[in-house]
Amino acid sequence: MNIVYHGIAVPDMKQLPPDWPGGFFWHWLVFTVIIFTFVFTLVMAFTWVERRGLGRMQSRLGPNRAGPFGILQPVADAIKVLLKEDIVPSRSDRIVHWLAPVVAFFPALLIFAVVPFQNGALLADLDIGILYVVAISSVSTVGIFMAGWGSSNKFSLLGAMRNVAAVVSYEMPLVLAVIGVVLIAGSLSMNQIVLAQDIPLILLQPLGFLIVFIAGCAEINRSPFDLMEADSEIVAGFHTEYSGMKFAMFYLVEYAEALALSAIIATLFLGGWRGPVLPPWLWLVIKVFAVFFLMVWTRTTLPRIRIDQLMALAWKFLFPLALINLAITGLQVVAWPDALPWTMIIVNFAIAAVLIVLWSRLFKVGWGRVEV
Amino acid sequence: MEIVPERPSLIELDRHEGQVIEDMKAASNRPLSDPVAWLEEDIERNILLTTVDAMINWARGSSVWPAMFAPACCAFEMIAMAASRFDVSRFGMEIFRASPRQADLMITAGTLTWKMAPNVKRIYDQMAEPKWVLAMGSCGVSGGIFASSSYAVVPGYNRIIPVDVYVPGCPPRPEALLYGIRMLHQKIAKGSLARHDN
Amino acid sequence: MTAVLSPRNIADRLEKEFPGSIVSSDDNSFEMNSTFLVPAARFLKDTPGLDFDFLSYITGIDRYDHFELVYHLVSLKHNHSLTFKVRCYGRDNPSAPSLTPVWRGADFQEREIFDLLGVRFEGHPNLKRIVLWEGFDGHPLRKDFLG
Amino acid sequence: MTLKTEPFVVNIGPQHPSTHGVFRLRTTLDGEVIVDVEPIFGYLHRGIEKLAEERTYGGIIPLTDRLDYLASMSNNMGYCMAVEKLAGIEVPERAEYLRVILAELQRIASHLIGVGAFFNDLGAMMTPIVYMIREREKIVDLFEMLCGQRLTYNFMRFGGLSQDIPEEFLPALRKFLDQMPRFIDEYDQLLMDNEIVLARSKDVGVLPAETAINISASGPVLRGSGVKWDIRKADPYSVYDRFEFDIPTGTAGDAYDRYRVKVEEMRQSLRIIEQAVAQLPGGPFRSKVPFLVRPPVGEAYAHIESARGDLGFYLVSDNSIAPYRFHVRAPSLINLTALREMLIGWKVADAIIIFGSIDIVMGEVDR
């Protein structure tokens, strides 16, 4: 009972309960374990990659004493942080302070429910996969705001406020850019979007890729948009008052969100698990690391922007471009559904280049102070 | 633009802070003892505990995150140590935490004055256990060249907070600081869950 | 080279402008009566040809029976400089008029002198201790300060 | 109905990543905007001026190292010049040239940290400062060759230097002079036209020229505001009148201009060093000076253009072996006078970079 989609057979799990004992239960259990393992392993790998990468880019070595090439460094960090004293400030709102890391952590994990590791291998092949991702990813903000509020620390509150402002603004261009992908793929399901990518969609949607990358970075507090934990301004932002295990949770959230964003970008734009020779899950991991490397790169290179410039960038630069991108994509899908891919690639890259150059003439980051 | 006169509430705040400083000055006229004696013999431990200890101490020693705390001259040797030439990131220590809650090690890079002393005490209290203090430089150890007669300088951080490792020098070279950090690693390796140290 | 204007010359002009303002003058500096400090400073700042727009530094010296305040002025326009002194008497509550309304650069330096020497500057907008804490006993740079 | 928020007081410092030491800003914030700010000093006040009154003249040189600890050589030089003026000590020509070379090297080293720290305040994740420290280490190595110290050199003496330069110093210096312009160009390439740097620092923290003069600002802060005032040109000390160099000035007086002025000053310093090395004469490195200097009764003021501005030393002698009064005209402290009005109305993030662009050293502010 497979659905044939773009010439590839897809197991339709909604109509076919597995006939092994327990039905979906085992499926969920296995995938939950896989997702937990995937997230924790890759988060550790990410911290290692980031610290070694930062080191190399700053002409240093990076951690290399704990284990060969320092690969046990994340393990040491994890053990140490988990065993540190957990301080709850006396003036804090205890319940909110305690709950915040949990609320922030689980949405980052839940996103992986719809990320396909290979054809049909995902926890829940939702028809509305993208919508689910967009909806879930913003829930972390609630946790971060709870952290800022519950700590009863002024720096924390400032950081939390900044985060909320950023997420509210950047959700808009992010979603609009993702819709471009949906239009081309013709489905909201993550798995079917991957199946639709005979050529990676980054080639057809270069502008959309850039917008999603930038807006995603802004949502998950990666540099140059890391205003929420800007250590040169507001100490450590929303997690200033967190220590021990709760801080470890926030640390995990930070990288799990980066991982989620990398996975979504890899799935939407880089062809997900598809690729020759290597096994599909390995392709996904490789693509995830490629996207994450871009993030590390921008983090080492760029200074931080200010909160009003962050807002201006979202509303004056990304939002109009995302709208234009959506309009052009819609036009292309309706008017030339059968156009040769290579012509579309050339046309789309040209359009992206022209738009970016034009808009950067019209708009400078420093122009116009938007009060927030 | 004219300068607005001081609001009375802020003056009150200043007086209060001054009182705190005076209290601290009166209370700390003797050095605090070091948290744990250095060359203490190994206490009896069973095999399980030893293994757990070894692992935990390895983890703690491998990722000592220093607090960002840079009062004076020594700070620049500390920064030099963190930069590419001496590169303390090899030991997993390049993550300087701005928030003392998440830091393990306070490198007291510079002179401590009585005005600063309550803040240092507070930063130390804010750090989560287990925590260590490395007194860097002559000023950190004993007040250095200012100790003899200055009315404003605390003769050594150990008047205020317990110090684990002392690194002399004015300022100590980054190599000396790295050596001090290795000593701290050795000290961490001797820790045990069996007793409540530091 | 910054030309050092002859203090005698300037002192004569000030004496003509504000009779009784000059106590003494020599080759290096002149000494001014503290009551005329602010008008004299405005005169030095605004008179064409003098234009002392830059207050280089102020410092105080404890001479046991009086406090000596040293003012060093520079004119960026004409590149010349001038040093003059003001005495204030009394150990308990010595005071001098503040120059902050004329040169903002005097702000922190006067506060520092107040903090370390205990000279009050009348008319200073925010005169309180700057480097030491409120409640510190005594003024360290006085010669009779017991550390 | 207008929406109003309650202003709240936030202490930035004394232990804060971006206050360049132990400095405290008691800010009143309305949301992110600063409505009032009060700088609080003194967390590094060690009483150097008092300590100096009970030390011999020579014994004060180590204390001056610890004033502006990023520019010890400049401090040494200023203090030695004041004592030489007070006691009438001649300095041999070779010593003057070497002093100029060392002071300019020190200026480059200090500006490297100043610029690097400025980018750190902008939030550049340590990368620029790590590269700039890499270059600074080369200067530090040169100094270490001379006196064995890396930060507090204590190298100059009344009437010259404590010892002559070793043989390998000049070749090493020439190598440095060859390399350094390339590095400065590289930094310019990477940072100067960066959109975010421009957006963050252009027109931020503007200090108009009149205000800059009125608050007695000096150094890159004054020159960033467009005032062409440099003690090396205006009141040439040592042998600065024999070298050709320009005084870079800004136009707007904003944070970006102060940063640019520092970078340009590094280039000019390299020019001065090149000329000084080419003209370096032989001869003694120090004149004969008694071990305990006993200047006649009197007073002297000598000032130099240190990395942070007009650094002056005012000495009063009562014909004993210790000064009667030792006063430092600290440019860092005086440059901060206008801080309050520079910060009001800006956001917290701007406050950090405005403060960073003034480039202070707490050791000199508090003394």
Short mmCIF file of N, CA, C and O in Angstrom, two decimals, chain D residues 96-149:
data_model
loop_
_atom_site.label_atom_id
_atom_site.label_comp_id
_atom_site.label_asym_id
_atom_site.label_seq_id
_atom_site.Cartn_x
_atom_site.Cartn_y
_atom_site.Cartn_z
N GLU D 96 67.42 59.24 23.77
CA GLU D 96 66.19 59.89 23.31
C GLU D 96 65.59 59.12 22.13
O GLU D 96 64.38 58.89 22.07
N TYR D 97 66.46 58.73 21.19
CA TYR D 97 65.95 58.00 20.03
C TYR D 97 65.34 56.67 20.46
O TYR D 97 64.27 56.27 19.99
N LEU D 98 66.06 55.99 21.36
CA LEU D 98 65.53 54.69 21.79
C LEU D 98 64.21 54.88 22.53
O LEU D 98 63.28 54.10 22.37
N ARG D 99 64.11 55.95 23.32
CA ARG D 99 62.86 56.20 24.02
C ARG D 99 61.71 56.41 23.05
O ARG D 99 60.61 55.89 23.24
N VAL D 100 62.01 57.15 21.98
CA VAL D 100 60.96 57.38 20.99
C VAL D 100 60.54 56.06 20.36
O VAL D 100 59.34 55.77 20.22
N ILE D 101 61.53 55.23 20.01
CA ILE D 101 61.20 53.94 19.39
C ILE D 101 60.31 53.12 20.33
O ILE D 101 59.27 52.59 19.95
N LEU D 102 60.73 53.08 21.61
CA LEU D 102 59.98 52.25 22.55
C LEU D 102 58.59 52.81 22.79
O LEU D 102 57.60 52.07 22.85
N ALA D 103 58.49 54.13 22.92
CA ALA D 103 57.17 54.71 23.18
C ALA D 103 56.24 54.47 22.02
O ALA D 103 55.05 54.19 22.20
N GLU D 104 56.77 54.53 20.80
CA GLU D 104 55.90 54.31 19.64
C GLU D 104 55.50 52.85 19.52
O GLU D 104 54.37 52.52 19.18
N LEU D 105 56.47 51.95 19.80
CA LEU D 105 56.12 50.52 19.82
C LEU D 105 55.01 50.28 20.83
O LEU D 105 54.04 49.56 20.59
N GLN D 106 55.15 50.95 21.99
CA GLN D 106 54.16 50.77 23.03
C GLN D 106 52.80 51.30 22.59
O GLN D 106 51.77 50.72 22.89
N ARG D 107 52.83 52.39 21.82
CA ARG D 107 51.56 52.93 21.34
C ARG D 107 50.88 51.92 20.41
O ARG D 107 49.67 51.71 20.51
N ILE D 108 51.68 51.29 19.55
CA ILE D 108 51.07 50.30 18.65
C ILE D 108 50.48 49.16 19.47
O ILE D 108 49.34 48.74 19.25
N ALA D 109 51.26 48.68 20.45
CA ALA D 109 50.78 47.56 21.26
C ALA D 109 49.49 47.92 21.97
O ALA D 109 48.53 47.14 22.01
N SER D 110 49.45 49.13 22.50
CA SER D 110 48.27 49.56 23.24
C SER D 110 47.07 49.74 22.33
O SER D 110 45.96 49.33 22.66
N HIS D 111 47.30 50.32 21.15
CA HIS D 111 46.18 50.51 20.23
C HIS D 111 45.66 49.18 19.72
O HIS D 111 44.47 49.05 19.42
N LEU D 112 46.57 48.20 19.56
CA LEU D 112 46.10 46.89 19.11
C LEU D 112 45.08 46.34 20.10
O LEU D 112 44.02 45.84 19.72
N ILE D 113 45.40 46.47 21.39
CA ILE D 113 44.44 46.00 22.39
C ILE D 113 43.20 46.87 22.37
O ILE D 113 42.07 46.38 22.46
N GLY D 114 43.41 48.17 22.23
CA GLY D 114 42.25 49.08 22.24
C GLY D 114 41.28 48.76 21.12
O GLY D 114 40.07 48.66 21.35
N VAL D 115 41.82 48.55 19.91
CA VAL D 115 40.96 48.25 18.78
C VAL D 115 40.34 46.86 18.94
O VAL D 115 39.14 46.66 18.71
N GLY D 116 41.15 45.92 19.38
CA GLY D 116 40.63 44.56 19.56
C GLY D 116 39.52 44.52 20.58
O GLY D 116 38.48 43.89 20.37
N ALA D 117 39.72 45.23 21.69
CA ALA D 117 38.69 45.24 22.72
C ALA D 117 37.44 45.93 22.24
O ALA D 117 36.33 45.55 22.61
N PHE D 118 37.62 46.93 21.37
CA PHE D 118 36.46 47.61 20.81
C PHE D 118 35.61 46.63 20.00
O PHE D 118 34.39 46.63 20.10
N PHE D 119 36.29 45.76 19.24
CA PHE D 119 35.51 44.79 18.47
C PHE D 119 34.92 43.72 19.36
O PHE D 119 33.86 43.18 19.08
N ASN D 120 35.61 43.43 20.43
CA ASN D 120 35.03 42.50 21.39
C ASN D 120 33.73 43.08 21.95
O ASN D 120 32.74 42.37 22.12
N ASP D 121 33.75 44.38 22.23
CA ASP D 121 32.53 45.02 22.73
C ASP D 121 31.44 44.99 21.68
O ASP D 121 30.26 44.92 22.01
N LEU D 122 31.84 45.06 20.42
CA LEU D 122 30.85 44.95 19.35
C LEU D 122 30.28 43.54 19.27
O LEU D 122 29.30 43.32 18.56
N GLY D 123 30.91 42.61 19.95
CA GLY D 123 30.37 41.25 19.97
C GLY D 123 30.98 40.34 18.95
O GLY D 123 30.33 39.43 18.47
N ALA D 124 32.25 40.53 18.62
CA ALA D 124 32.85 39.75 17.55
C ALA D 124 33.51 38.48 18.06
O ALA D 124 34.49 38.03 17.50
N MET D 125 32.99 37.90 19.12
CA MET D 125 33.42 36.57 19.55
C MET D 125 34.94 36.40 19.65
O MET D 125 35.48 35.39 19.26
N MET D 126 35.65 37.39 20.16
CA MET D 126 37.08 37.23 20.43
C MET D 126 37.96 37.22 19.18
O MET D 126 39.16 37.37 19.30
N THR D 127 37.41 37.04 17.98
CA THR D 127 38.31 36.81 16.84
C THR D 127 39.26 37.98 16.58
O THR D 127 40.47 37.77 16.50
N PRO D 128 38.78 39.22 16.44
CA PRO D 128 39.74 40.30 16.16
C PRO D 128 40.79 40.45 17.25
O PRO D 128 41.97 40.60 16.95
N ILE D 129 40.36 40.34 18.51
CA ILE D 129 41.34 40.59 19.56
C ILE D 129 42.38 39.48 19.61
O ILE D 129 43.55 39.73 19.88
N VAL D 130 41.99 38.28 19.26
CA VAL D 130 42.97 37.20 19.25
C VAL D 130 44.04 37.47 18.20
O VAL D 130 45.24 37.32 18.44
N TYR D 131 43.60 37.95 17.03
CA TYR D 131 44.59 38.25 15.99
C TYR D 131 45.46 39.43 16.40
O TYR D 131 46.66 39.47 16.13
N MET D 132 44.84 40.42 17.05
CA MET D 132 45.62 41.60 17.42
C MET D 132 46.59 41.28 18.55
O MET D 132 47.68 41.83 18.60
N ILE D 133 46.19 40.39 19.43
CA ILE D 133 47.13 39.99 20.47
C ILE D 133 48.30 39.24 19.86
O ILE D 133 49.44 39.35 20.31
N ARG D 134 48.03 38.50 18.79
CA ARG D 134 49.13 37.80 18.11
C ARG D 134 50.20 38.79 17.67
O ARG D 134 51.39 38.57 17.86
N GLU D 135 49.76 39.93 17.14
CA GLU D 135 50.73 40.95 16.73
C GLU D 135 51.36 41.62 17.94
O GLU D 135 52.54 41.95 17.94
N ARG D 136 50.55 41.82 18.96
CA ARG D 136 51.08 42.48 20.16
C ARG D 136 52.18 41.63 20.79
O ARG D 136 53.16 42.16 21.31
N GLU D 137 52.01 40.32 20.70
CA GLU D 137 53.03 39.44 21.28
C GLU D 137 54.40 39.70 20.67
O GLU D 137 55.42 39.58 21.33
N LYS D 138 54.40 40.09 19.38
CA LYS D 138 55.70 40.36 18.74
C LYS D 138 56.35 41.59 19.39
O LYS D 138 57.56 41.60 19.62
N ILE D 139 55.54 42.60 19.68
CA ILE D 139 56.08 43.78 20.35
C ILE D 139 56.53 43.42 21.75
O ILE D 139 57.59 43.84 22.22
N VAL D 140 55.70 42.63 22.42
CA VAL D 140 56.05 42.21 23.78
C VAL D 140 57.36 41.45 23.78
O VAL D 140 58.20 41.62 24.66
N ASP D 141 57.57 40.63 22.74
CA ASP D 141 58.83 39.91 22.63
C ASP D 141 60.01 40.87 22.52
O ASP D 141 61.07 40.65 23.12
N LEU D 142 59.80 41.92 21.73
CA LEU D 142 60.87 42.91 21.58
C LEU D 142 61.20 43.53 22.94
O LEU D 142 62.37 43.69 23.30
N PHE D 143 60.15 43.87 23.69
CA PHE D 143 60.39 44.49 24.99
C PHE D 143 61.04 43.50 25.96
O PHE D 143 61.89 43.86 26.76
N GLU D 144 60.62 42.26 25.82
CA GLU D 144 61.17 41.24 26.71
C GLU D 144 62.67 41.09 26.46
O GLU D 144 63.45 40.85 27.38
N MET D 145 63.04 41.24 25.21
CA MET D 145 64.45 41.19 24.84
C MET D 145 65.24 42.27 25.60
O MET D 145 66.39 42.08 25.96
N LEU D 146 64.59 43.41 25.83
CA LEU D 146 65.28 44.52 26.49
C LEU D 146 65.35 44.33 27.99
O LEU D 146 66.39 44.54 28.61
N CYS D 147 64.22 43.99 28.60
CA CYS D 147 64.19 44.07 30.05
C CYS D 147 63.65 42.81 30.72
O CYS D 147 63.55 42.76 31.94
N GLY D 148 63.29 41.82 29.93
CA GLY D 148 62.88 40.56 30.55
C GLY D 148 61.47 40.56 31.09
O GLY D 148 61.06 39.58 31.68
N GLN D 149 60.75 41.64 30.90
CA GLN D 149 59.38 41.66 31.40
C GLN D 149 58.42 41.75 30.22
O GLN D 149 58.78 42.19 29.14
#
